[in-house]
JSON list of C-alpha atoms in Angstrom, two decimals:
[
{"chain": "Y", "resi": 153, "resn": "UNK", "atom": "CA", "xyz": [23.51, -43.59, 13.03]},
{"chain": "Y", "resi": 154, "resn": "UNK", "atom": "CA", "xyz": [22.84, -43.43, 16.75]},
{"chain": "Y", "resi": 155, "resn": "UNK", "atom": "CA", "xyz": [19.56, -41.65, 17.70]},
{"chain": "Y", "resi": 156, "resn": "UNK", "atom": "CA", "xyz": [17.95, -41.10, 21.07]},
{"chain": "Y", "resi": 157, "resn": "UNK", "atom": "CA", "xyz": [14.38, -39.72, 21.16]},
{"chain": "Y", "resi": 158, "resn": "UNK", "atom": "CA", "xyz": [12.81, -38.67, 24.42]},
{"chain": "Y", "resi": 159, "resn": "UNK", "atom": "CA", "xyz": [9.08, -38.25, 25.02]},
{"chain": "Y", "resi": 160, "resn": "UNK", "atom": "CA", "xyz": [6.66, -37.95, 27.81]},
{"chain": "Y", "resi": 161, "resn": "UNK", "atom": "CA", "xyz": [7.42, -34.66, 29.26]},
{"chain": "Y", "resi": 162, "resn": "UNK", "atom": "CA", "xyz": [4.83, -32.02, 30.25]},
{"chain": "Y", "resi": 163, "resn": "UNK", "atom": "CA", "xyz": [3.27, -29.83, 32.90]},
{"chain": "Y", "resi": 164, "resn": "UNK", "atom": "CA", "xyz": [2.34, -31.62, 36.10]},
{"chain": "Y", "resi": 165, "resn": "UNK", "atom": "CA", "xyz": [1.28, -30.39, 39.55]},
{"chain": "Y", "resi": 166, "resn": "UNK", "atom": "CA", "xyz": [3.53, -30.89, 42.58]},
{"chain": "Y", "resi": 167, "resn": "UNK", "atom": "CA", "xyz": [3.11, -34.28, 43.87]},
{"chain": "Y", "resi": 168, "resn": "UNK", "atom": "CA", "xyz": [2.19, -35.68, 40.48]},
{"chain": "Y", "resi": 169, "resn": "UNK", "atom": "CA", "xyz": [3.80, -38.25, 38.30]},
{"chain": "Y", "resi": 170, "resn": "UNK", "atom": "CA", "xyz": [5.17, -38.56, 34.81]},
{"chain": "Y", "resi": 171, "resn": "UNK", "atom": "CA", "xyz": [6.87, -41.25, 32.78]},
{"chain": "Y", "resi": 172, "resn": "UNK", "atom": "CA", "xyz": [9.52, -40.46, 30.25]},
{"chain": "Y", "resi": 173, "resn": "UNK", "atom": "CA", "xyz": [10.55, -42.68, 27.44]},
{"chain": "Y", "resi": 174, "resn": "UNK", "atom": "CA", "xyz": [13.72, -42.70, 25.34]},
{"chain": "Y", "resi": 175, "resn": "UNK", "atom": "CA", "xyz": [13.68, -44.74, 22.14]},
{"chain": "Y", "resi": 176, "resn": "UNK", "atom": "CA", "xyz": [17.18, -45.72, 21.04]},
{"chain": "Y", "resi": 177, "resn": "UNK", "atom": "CA", "xyz": [18.44, -46.80, 17.65]},
{"chain": "Y", "resi": 178, "resn": "UNK", "atom": "CA", "xyz": [21.63, -47.30, 15.64]},
{"chain": "Y", "resi": 179, "resn": "UNK", "atom": "CA", "xyz": [23.46, -49.47, 18.14]},
{"chain": "Y", "resi": 180, "resn": "UNK", "atom": "CA", "xyz": [23.03, -52.70, 20.09]},
{"chain": "Y", "resi": 181, "resn": "UNK", "atom": "CA", "xyz": [20.90, -51.27, 22.86]},
{"chain": "Y", "resi": 182, "resn": "UNK", "atom": "CA", "xyz": [21.00, -54.27, 25.18]},
{"chain": "Y", "resi": 183, "resn": "UNK", "atom": "CA", "xyz": [24.83, -54.04, 25.50]},
{"chain": "Y", "resi": 184, "resn": "UNK", "atom": "CA", "xyz": [25.09, -50.60, 26.93]},
{"chain": "Y", "resi": 185, "resn": "UNK", "atom": "CA", "xyz": [24.21, -48.70, 30.14]},
{"chain": "Y", "resi": 186, "resn": "UNK", "atom": "CA", "xyz": [21.79, -45.72, 29.78]},
{"chain": "Y", "resi": 187, "resn": "UNK", "atom": "CA", "xyz": [21.38, -42.61, 31.83]},
{"chain": "Y", "resi": 188, "resn": "UNK", "atom": "CA", "xyz": [18.79, -39.93, 32.42]},
{"chain": "Y", "resi": 189, "resn": "UNK", "atom": "CA", "xyz": [20.06, -36.42, 33.05]},
{"chain": "Y", "resi": 190, "resn": "UNK", "atom": "CA", "xyz": [18.34, -33.12, 33.57]},
{"chain": "Y", "resi": 191, "resn": "UNK", "atom": "CA", "xyz": [19.30, -29.46, 33.09]},
{"chain": "Y", "resi": 192, "resn": "UNK", "atom": "CA", "xyz": [17.50, -26.54, 34.74]},
{"chain": "Y", "resi": 193, "resn": "UNK", "atom": "CA", "xyz": [17.85, -22.98, 33.52]},
{"chain": "Y", "resi": 194, "resn": "UNK", "atom": "CA", "xyz": [21.17, -21.59, 34.78]},
{"chain": "Y", "resi": 195, "resn": "UNK", "atom": "CA", "xyz": [22.30, -24.79, 36.22]},
{"chain": "Y", "resi": 196, "resn": "UNK", "atom": "CA", "xyz": [24.73, -27.68, 35.14]},
{"chain": "Y", "resi": 197, "resn": "UNK", "atom": "CA", "xyz": [23.37, -30.93, 33.62]},
{"chain": "Y", "resi": 198, "resn": "UNK", "atom": "CA", "xyz": [23.09, -33.54, 36.32]},
{"chain": "Y", "resi": 199, "resn": "UNK", "atom": "CA", "xyz": [22.62, -37.30, 36.38]},
{"chain": "Y", "resi": 200, "resn": "UNK", "atom": "CA", "xyz": [19.22, -38.36, 37.83]},
{"chain": "Y", "resi": 201, "resn": "UNK", "atom": "CA", "xyz": [19.19, -42.10, 37.02]},
{"chain": "Y", "resi": 202, "resn": "UNK", "atom": "CA", "xyz": [21.51, -44.69, 35.53]},
{"chain": "Y", "resi": 203, "resn": "UNK", "atom": "CA", "xyz": [20.85, -48.28, 34.46]},
{"chain": "Y", "resi": 204, "resn": "UNK", "atom": "CA", "xyz": [23.55, -50.80, 33.44]},
{"chain": "Y", "resi": 205, "resn": "UNK", "atom": "CA", "xyz": [23.13, -53.40, 30.64]},
{"chain": "Y", "resi": 206, "resn": "UNK", "atom": "CA", "xyz": [22.43, -55.98, 33.31]},
{"chain": "Y", "resi": 207, "resn": "UNK", "atom": "CA", "xyz": [19.73, -53.87, 35.02]},
{"chain": "Y", "resi": 208, "resn": "UNK", "atom": "CA", "xyz": [21.47, -52.39, 38.03]},
{"chain": "Y", "resi": 209, "resn": "UNK", "atom": "CA", "xyz": [20.51, -48.97, 38.89]},
{"chain": "Y", "resi": 210, "resn": "UNK", "atom": "CA", "xyz": [21.83, -45.84, 40.57]},
{"chain": "Y", "resi": 211, "resn": "UNK", "atom": "CA", "xyz": [20.12, -42.69, 41.78]},
{"chain": "Y", "resi": 212, "resn": "UNK", "atom": "CA", "xyz": [21.44, -39.51, 43.49]},
{"chain": "Y", "resi": 213, "resn": "UNK", "atom": "CA", "xyz": [19.88, -38.66, 46.82]},
{"chain": "Y", "resi": 214, "resn": "UNK", "atom": "CA", "xyz": [17.77, -35.82, 45.37]},
{"chain": "Y", "resi": 215, "resn": "UNK", "atom": "CA", "xyz": [15.53, -38.36, 43.51]},
{"chain": "Y", "resi": 216, "resn": "UNK", "atom": "CA", "xyz": [16.16, -41.65, 45.34]},
{"chain": "Y", "resi": 217, "resn": "UNK", "atom": "CA", "xyz": [12.86, -43.26, 46.24]},
{"chain": "Y", "resi": 218, "resn": "UNK", "atom": "CA", "xyz": [10.92, -40.96, 43.86]},
{"chain": "Y", "resi": 219, "resn": "UNK", "atom": "CA", "xyz": [12.39, -41.91, 40.36]},
{"chain": "Y", "resi": 220, "resn": "UNK", "atom": "CA", "xyz": [12.66, -45.32, 38.85]},
{"chain": "Y", "resi": 221, "resn": "UNK", "atom": "CA", "xyz": [14.66, -46.06, 35.73]},
{"chain": "Y", "resi": 222, "resn": "UNK", "atom": "CA", "xyz": [13.96, -49.21, 33.71]},
{"chain": "Y", "resi": 223, "resn": "UNK", "atom": "CA", "xyz": [14.70, -50.62, 30.33]},
{"chain": "Y", "resi": 224, "resn": "UNK", "atom": "CA", "xyz": [12.88, -52.83, 27.79]},
{"chain": "Y", "resi": 225, "resn": "UNK", "atom": "CA", "xyz": [15.52, -54.28, 25.57]},
{"chain": "Y", "resi": 226, "resn": "UNK", "atom": "CA", "xyz": [12.90, -55.81, 23.21]},
{"chain": "Y", "resi": 227, "resn": "UNK", "atom": "CA", "xyz": [11.69, -52.23, 22.50]},
{"chain": "Y", "resi": 228, "resn": "UNK", "atom": "CA", "xyz": [15.17, -50.53, 22.61]},
{"chain": "Y", "resi": 229, "resn": "UNK", "atom": "CA", "xyz": [13.63, -48.05, 25.16]},
{"chain": "Y", "resi": 230, "resn": "UNK", "atom": "CA", "xyz": [14.61, -46.80, 28.54]},
{"chain": "Y", "resi": 231, "resn": "UNK", "atom": "CA", "xyz": [12.02, -45.26, 30.88]},
{"chain": "Y", "resi": 232, "resn": "UNK", "atom": "CA", "xyz": [12.02, -42.87, 33.79]},
{"chain": "Y", "resi": 233, "resn": "UNK", "atom": "CA", "xyz": [9.12, -43.05, 36.10]},
{"chain": "Y", "resi": 234, "resn": "UNK", "atom": "CA", "xyz": [8.90, -39.88, 38.23]},
{"chain": "Y", "resi": 235, "resn": "UNK", "atom": "CA", "xyz": [6.60, -39.74, 41.25]},
{"chain": "Y", "resi": 236, "resn": "UNK", "atom": "CA", "xyz": [6.06, -37.19, 43.97]},
{"chain": "Y", "resi": 237, "resn": "UNK", "atom": "CA", "xyz": [7.38, -34.45, 41.64]},
{"chain": "Y", "resi": 238, "resn": "UNK", "atom": "CA", "xyz": [8.58, -31.25, 43.16]},
{"chain": "Y", "resi": 239, "resn": "UNK", "atom": "CA", "xyz": [8.92, -27.76, 41.65]},
{"chain": "Y", "resi": 240, "resn": "UNK", "atom": "CA", "xyz": [12.76, -28.28, 41.79]},
{"chain": "Y", "resi": 241, "resn": "UNK", "atom": "CA", "xyz": [12.32, -31.17, 39.42]},
{"chain": "Y", "resi": 242, "resn": "UNK", "atom": "CA", "xyz": [11.59, -28.67, 36.66]},
{"chain": "Y", "resi": 243, "resn": "UNK", "atom": "CA", "xyz": [14.15, -29.11, 33.94]},
{"chain": "Y", "resi": 244, "resn": "UNK", "atom": "CA", "xyz": [14.77, -30.38, 30.46]},
{"chain": "Y", "resi": 245, "resn": "UNK", "atom": "CA", "xyz": [15.38, -34.16, 30.72]},
{"chain": "Y", "resi": 246, "resn": "UNK", "atom": "CA", "xyz": [17.90, -35.90, 28.42]},
{"chain": "Y", "resi": 247, "resn": "UNK", "atom": "CA", "xyz": [18.80, -39.58, 27.88]},
{"chain": "Y", "resi": 248, "resn": "UNK", "atom": "CA", "xyz": [22.40, -40.54, 27.28]},
{"chain": "Y", "resi": 249, "resn": "UNK", "atom": "CA", "xyz": [24.45, -43.42, 26.07]},
{"chain": "Y", "resi": 250, "resn": "UNK", "atom": "CA", "xyz": [28.29, -43.66, 26.14]},
{"chain": "Y", "resi": 251, "resn": "UNK", "atom": "CA", "xyz": [29.70, -45.52, 23.12]},
{"chain": "Y", "resi": 252, "resn": "UNK", "atom": "CA", "xyz": [33.25, -45.85, 21.99]},
{"chain": "Y", "resi": 253, "resn": "UNK", "atom": "CA", "xyz": [33.04, -42.82, 19.61]},
{"chain": "Y", "resi": 254, "resn": "UNK", "atom": "CA", "xyz": [31.66, -40.65, 22.49]},
{"chain": "Y", "resi": 255, "resn": "UNK", "atom": "CA", "xyz": [28.57, -39.41, 24.17]},
{"chain": "Y", "resi": 256, "resn": "UNK", "atom": "CA", "xyz": [25.17, -39.36, 22.54]},
{"chain": "Y", "resi": 257, "resn": "UNK", "atom": "CA", "xyz": [22.25, -37.36, 23.68]},
{"chain": "Y", "resi": 258, "resn": "UNK", "atom": "CA", "xyz": [18.63, -37.02, 22.79]},
{"chain": "Y", "resi": 259, "resn": "UNK", "atom": "CA", "xyz": [16.91, -33.68, 21.99]},
{"chain": "Y", "resi": 260, "resn": "UNK", "atom": "CA", "xyz": [15.38, -33.48, 25.56]},
{"chain": "Y", "resi": 261, "resn": "UNK", "atom": "CA", "xyz": [11.90, -33.27, 26.88]},
{"chain": "Y", "resi": 262, "resn": "UNK", "atom": "CA", "xyz": [10.68, -30.46, 29.01]},
{"chain": "Y", "resi": 263, "resn": "UNK", "atom": "CA", "xyz": [9.27, -31.31, 32.60]},
{"chain": "Y", "resi": 264, "resn": "UNK", "atom": "CA", "xyz": [7.56, -28.50, 34.48]},
{"chain": "Y", "resi": 265, "resn": "UNK", "atom": "CA", "xyz": [6.29, -29.07, 37.93]},
{"chain": "Y", "resi": 266, "resn": "UNK", "atom": "CA", "xyz": [3.98, -26.22, 39.01]},
{"chain": "Y", "resi": 267, "resn": "UNK", "atom": "CA", "xyz": [0.61, -25.44, 40.54]}
]
């Protein structure tokens, strides 16, 4: 049974940092790319970071230079380091893996950036 469990969200002031974690189980973690997405109220879910099984990464312009995705295959965990946070980064953050049966999502973790 595939499970993704996010943690690390919270309330942070503008300019602050947070590190999110996503612990994966139920599949061979090292073989698959992982993504971090976010969804703000009233908006569509959007990709914020992606890492391949080989460690190549992708970021949209909105977070490039501020967010860093990484993975620890020994711990079956993917991370999202978020620096220089802005109020517009406020959202529920989800990790994702695409397997042959379909997409799998975690339950999400709330990130709120506010003074």
